[in-house]
Short mmCIF file of N, CA and C in Angstrom, two decimals:
data_model
loop_
_atom_site.label_atom_id
_atom_site.label_comp_id
_atom_site.label_asym_id
_atom_site.label_seq_id
_atom_site.Cartn_x
_atom_site.Cartn_y
_atom_site.Cartn_z
N UNK A 277 -3.17 12.06 -17.48
CA UNK A 277 -4.16 11.04 -17.15
C UNK A 277 -3.53 10.00 -16.22
N UNK A 278 -4.37 9.39 -15.44
CA UNK A 278 -3.97 8.37 -14.47
C UNK A 278 -4.17 6.99 -15.08
N UNK A 279 -3.13 6.15 -15.01
CA UNK A 279 -3.29 4.76 -15.48
C UNK A 279 -3.93 3.97 -14.35
N UNK A 280 -5.08 3.33 -14.63
CA UNK A 280 -5.86 2.60 -13.64
C UNK A 280 -6.04 1.15 -14.07
N UNK A 281 -5.74 0.24 -13.13
CA UNK A 281 -6.00 -1.18 -13.37
C UNK A 281 -6.79 -1.75 -12.22
N UNK A 282 -7.81 -2.53 -12.55
CA UNK A 282 -8.63 -3.25 -11.58
C UNK A 282 -8.45 -4.73 -11.86
N UNK A 283 -7.95 -5.45 -10.84
CA UNK A 283 -7.58 -6.84 -11.01
C UNK A 283 -8.24 -7.69 -9.93
N UNK A 284 -8.70 -8.90 -10.31
CA UNK A 284 -9.17 -9.88 -9.34
C UNK A 284 -8.23 -11.08 -9.43
N UNK A 285 -8.34 -12.04 -8.52
CA UNK A 285 -7.49 -13.23 -8.63
C UNK A 285 -7.69 -13.98 -9.95
N UNK A 286 -8.87 -13.82 -10.57
CA UNK A 286 -9.17 -14.54 -11.81
C UNK A 286 -8.75 -13.83 -13.08
N UNK A 287 -8.81 -12.45 -13.06
CA UNK A 287 -8.60 -11.76 -14.34
C UNK A 287 -8.33 -10.27 -14.17
N UNK A 288 -7.87 -9.67 -15.24
CA UNK A 288 -7.75 -8.21 -15.34
C UNK A 288 -9.13 -7.69 -15.76
N UNK A 289 -9.75 -6.89 -14.90
CA UNK A 289 -11.11 -6.41 -15.17
C UNK A 289 -11.08 -5.14 -16.02
N UNK A 290 -10.21 -4.19 -15.66
CA UNK A 290 -10.09 -2.93 -16.39
C UNK A 290 -8.65 -2.48 -16.42
N UNK A 291 -8.27 -1.87 -17.52
CA UNK A 291 -6.96 -1.24 -17.66
C UNK A 291 -7.17 -0.07 -18.60
N UNK A 292 -7.09 1.16 -18.05
CA UNK A 292 -7.41 2.32 -18.86
C UNK A 292 -6.81 3.59 -18.28
N UNK A 293 -6.82 4.63 -19.08
CA UNK A 293 -6.39 5.95 -18.66
C UNK A 293 -7.63 6.72 -18.22
N UNK A 294 -7.61 7.25 -17.00
CA UNK A 294 -8.77 7.96 -16.46
C UNK A 294 -8.32 9.26 -15.81
N UNK A 295 -9.28 10.11 -15.47
CA UNK A 295 -8.97 11.37 -14.80
C UNK A 295 -8.74 11.14 -13.31
N UNK A 296 -9.66 10.41 -12.64
CA UNK A 296 -9.56 10.21 -11.20
C UNK A 296 -10.34 8.97 -10.79
N UNK A 297 -9.90 8.35 -9.69
CA UNK A 297 -10.63 7.22 -9.09
C UNK A 297 -10.77 7.49 -7.61
N UNK A 298 -11.98 7.29 -7.08
CA UNK A 298 -12.21 7.36 -5.64
C UNK A 298 -12.29 5.93 -5.13
N UNK A 299 -11.46 5.63 -4.12
CA UNK A 299 -11.31 4.26 -3.59
C UNK A 299 -11.89 4.18 -2.18
N UNK A 300 -12.67 3.11 -1.88
CA UNK A 300 -13.18 2.95 -0.52
C UNK A 300 -12.11 2.33 0.39
N UNK A 301 -11.22 3.17 0.89
CA UNK A 301 -10.15 2.69 1.75
C UNK A 301 -10.66 2.23 3.11
N UNK A 302 -9.90 1.39 3.79
CA UNK A 302 -10.30 0.87 5.10
C UNK A 302 -10.49 1.99 6.11
N UNK A 303 -9.75 3.09 5.96
CA UNK A 303 -9.86 4.20 6.90
C UNK A 303 -10.59 5.40 6.30
N UNK A 304 -11.31 5.18 5.21
CA UNK A 304 -12.07 6.24 4.56
C UNK A 304 -11.79 6.30 3.07
N UNK A 305 -12.69 6.91 2.34
CA UNK A 305 -12.53 7.05 0.90
C UNK A 305 -11.39 8.00 0.58
N UNK A 306 -10.67 7.72 -0.50
CA UNK A 306 -9.63 8.64 -0.95
C UNK A 306 -9.62 8.70 -2.47
N UNK A 307 -9.34 9.89 -2.98
CA UNK A 307 -9.28 10.10 -4.42
C UNK A 307 -7.85 10.05 -4.92
N UNK A 308 -7.69 9.50 -6.11
CA UNK A 308 -6.36 9.39 -6.72
C UNK A 308 -6.38 10.07 -8.08
N UNK A 309 -5.51 11.04 -8.25
CA UNK A 309 -5.29 11.74 -9.51
C UNK A 309 -3.88 11.41 -10.00
N UNK A 310 -3.61 11.73 -11.25
CA UNK A 310 -2.25 11.58 -11.78
C UNK A 310 -1.27 12.33 -10.89
N UNK A 311 -0.13 11.73 -10.59
CA UNK A 311 0.89 12.38 -9.78
C UNK A 311 0.71 12.19 -8.28
N UNK A 312 -0.27 11.39 -7.87
CA UNK A 312 -0.51 11.14 -6.44
C UNK A 312 0.73 10.51 -5.81
N UNK A 313 0.98 10.84 -4.55
CA UNK A 313 2.11 10.25 -3.82
C UNK A 313 1.91 8.74 -3.69
N UNK A 314 2.99 7.96 -3.70
CA UNK A 314 2.87 6.51 -3.54
C UNK A 314 2.24 6.16 -2.20
N UNK A 315 1.34 5.19 -2.23
CA UNK A 315 0.66 4.74 -1.02
C UNK A 315 0.08 3.36 -1.25
N UNK A 316 -0.04 2.59 -0.18
CA UNK A 316 -0.76 1.31 -0.22
C UNK A 316 -1.83 1.37 0.85
N UNK A 317 -3.00 0.77 0.57
CA UNK A 317 -4.10 0.78 1.52
C UNK A 317 -4.93 -0.48 1.35
N UNK A 318 -5.43 -1.00 2.47
CA UNK A 318 -6.45 -2.03 2.35
C UNK A 318 -7.75 -1.33 1.97
N UNK A 319 -8.62 -2.06 1.31
CA UNK A 319 -9.90 -1.48 0.92
C UNK A 319 -11.04 -2.26 1.55
N UNK A 320 -12.13 -1.55 1.80
CA UNK A 320 -13.31 -2.19 2.36
C UNK A 320 -14.31 -2.43 1.23
N UNK A 321 -15.33 -3.21 1.51
CA UNK A 321 -16.39 -3.43 0.54
C UNK A 321 -17.04 -2.07 0.23
N UNK A 322 -17.28 -1.82 -1.03
CA UNK A 322 -17.87 -0.54 -1.42
C UNK A 322 -17.82 -0.36 -2.92
N UNK A 323 -17.78 0.90 -3.35
CA UNK A 323 -17.76 1.21 -4.77
C UNK A 323 -16.55 2.06 -5.13
N UNK A 324 -15.88 1.64 -6.19
CA UNK A 324 -14.88 2.50 -6.82
C UNK A 324 -15.67 3.47 -7.69
N UNK A 325 -15.30 4.73 -7.67
CA UNK A 325 -15.90 5.71 -8.57
C UNK A 325 -14.84 6.10 -9.58
N UNK A 326 -15.07 5.78 -10.84
CA UNK A 326 -14.09 6.00 -11.90
C UNK A 326 -14.56 7.17 -12.76
N UNK A 327 -13.80 8.26 -12.74
CA UNK A 327 -14.10 9.45 -13.54
C UNK A 327 -13.21 9.41 -14.78
N UNK A 328 -13.81 9.21 -15.94
CA UNK A 328 -13.02 9.11 -17.18
C UNK A 328 -12.41 10.45 -17.57
N UNK A 329 -13.15 11.54 -17.34
CA UNK A 329 -12.65 12.88 -17.65
C UNK A 329 -13.06 13.82 -16.52
N UNK A 330 -12.40 14.96 -16.44
CA UNK A 330 -12.74 15.95 -15.43
C UNK A 330 -14.18 16.41 -15.64
N UNK A 331 -14.97 16.39 -14.59
CA UNK A 331 -16.35 16.85 -14.66
C UNK A 331 -17.34 15.81 -15.16
N UNK A 332 -16.87 14.63 -15.55
CA UNK A 332 -17.79 13.60 -16.05
C UNK A 332 -18.48 12.89 -14.88
N UNK A 333 -19.61 12.28 -15.16
CA UNK A 333 -20.28 11.44 -14.16
C UNK A 333 -19.44 10.18 -13.97
N UNK A 334 -19.31 9.69 -12.74
CA UNK A 334 -18.46 8.52 -12.51
C UNK A 334 -19.13 7.21 -12.88
N UNK A 335 -18.32 6.23 -13.27
CA UNK A 335 -18.76 4.84 -13.36
C UNK A 335 -18.56 4.25 -11.97
N UNK A 336 -19.59 3.63 -11.41
CA UNK A 336 -19.48 3.00 -10.09
C UNK A 336 -19.24 1.51 -10.28
N UNK A 337 -18.20 1.00 -9.63
CA UNK A 337 -17.85 -0.42 -9.73
C UNK A 337 -17.84 -1.00 -8.32
N UNK A 338 -18.74 -1.95 -8.05
CA UNK A 338 -18.81 -2.58 -6.73
C UNK A 338 -17.62 -3.53 -6.55
N UNK A 339 -16.96 -3.41 -5.40
CA UNK A 339 -15.82 -4.29 -5.10
C UNK A 339 -15.96 -4.83 -3.68
N UNK A 340 -15.28 -5.95 -3.43
CA UNK A 340 -15.25 -6.54 -2.10
C UNK A 340 -13.80 -6.82 -1.73
N UNK A 341 -13.34 -6.19 -0.66
CA UNK A 341 -12.02 -6.44 -0.09
C UNK A 341 -10.86 -6.28 -1.04
N UNK A 342 -9.66 -6.28 -0.47
CA UNK A 342 -8.46 -6.23 -1.28
C UNK A 342 -7.52 -5.11 -0.89
N UNK A 343 -6.72 -4.67 -1.85
CA UNK A 343 -5.69 -3.67 -1.63
C UNK A 343 -5.68 -2.68 -2.79
N UNK A 344 -5.23 -1.47 -2.50
CA UNK A 344 -5.00 -0.46 -3.53
C UNK A 344 -3.56 -0.01 -3.42
N UNK A 345 -2.89 0.12 -4.57
CA UNK A 345 -1.50 0.59 -4.59
C UNK A 345 -1.39 1.73 -5.58
N UNK A 346 -0.88 2.86 -5.10
CA UNK A 346 -0.58 3.99 -5.96
C UNK A 346 0.94 4.04 -6.10
N UNK A 347 1.41 4.04 -7.34
CA UNK A 347 2.85 4.11 -7.60
C UNK A 347 3.07 5.09 -8.75
N UNK A 348 4.31 5.21 -9.17
CA UNK A 348 4.63 6.08 -10.30
C UNK A 348 3.92 5.62 -11.57
N UNK A 349 3.57 4.33 -11.64
CA UNK A 349 2.88 3.78 -12.81
C UNK A 349 1.39 4.08 -12.80
N UNK A 350 0.82 4.43 -11.65
CA UNK A 350 -0.61 4.72 -11.57
C UNK A 350 -1.25 4.01 -10.39
N UNK A 351 -2.53 3.70 -10.51
CA UNK A 351 -3.32 3.07 -9.45
C UNK A 351 -3.67 1.64 -9.86
N UNK A 352 -3.35 0.69 -8.98
CA UNK A 352 -3.76 -0.69 -9.17
C UNK A 352 -4.62 -1.09 -7.99
N UNK A 353 -5.81 -1.58 -8.26
CA UNK A 353 -6.70 -2.10 -7.24
C UNK A 353 -6.76 -3.61 -7.41
N UNK A 354 -6.35 -4.31 -6.35
CA UNK A 354 -6.40 -5.78 -6.33
C UNK A 354 -7.59 -6.15 -5.47
N UNK A 355 -8.73 -6.43 -6.09
CA UNK A 355 -9.97 -6.69 -5.37
C UNK A 355 -10.22 -8.20 -5.26
N UNK A 356 -10.75 -8.61 -4.12
CA UNK A 356 -11.10 -10.01 -3.96
C UNK A 356 -12.26 -10.39 -4.88
N UNK A 357 -13.18 -9.45 -5.07
CA UNK A 357 -14.35 -9.71 -5.93
C UNK A 357 -14.84 -8.41 -6.53
N UNK A 358 -15.29 -8.46 -7.77
CA UNK A 358 -15.85 -7.30 -8.45
C UNK A 358 -17.28 -7.64 -8.88
N UNK A 359 -18.21 -6.71 -8.65
CA UNK A 359 -19.58 -6.92 -9.09
C UNK A 359 -20.51 -7.40 -8.03
#
């Protein structure tokens, strides 16, 4: 499972183990699974799609601006605004 955290300047919004997250990157959407290569990307306004399990319907989370970082620890999205 992929460790996923969604953070705003005010608070930690989500911290959970998920199957996959699709991120609205500045240069296009990208999916992150467990074991993804390390990467940093700016993100554009859009929706994160959070898949809790393989084959499940995604939870859509609206975000505005920020950065996404994939590391050995998982995926951290630092969003300027959520919702």
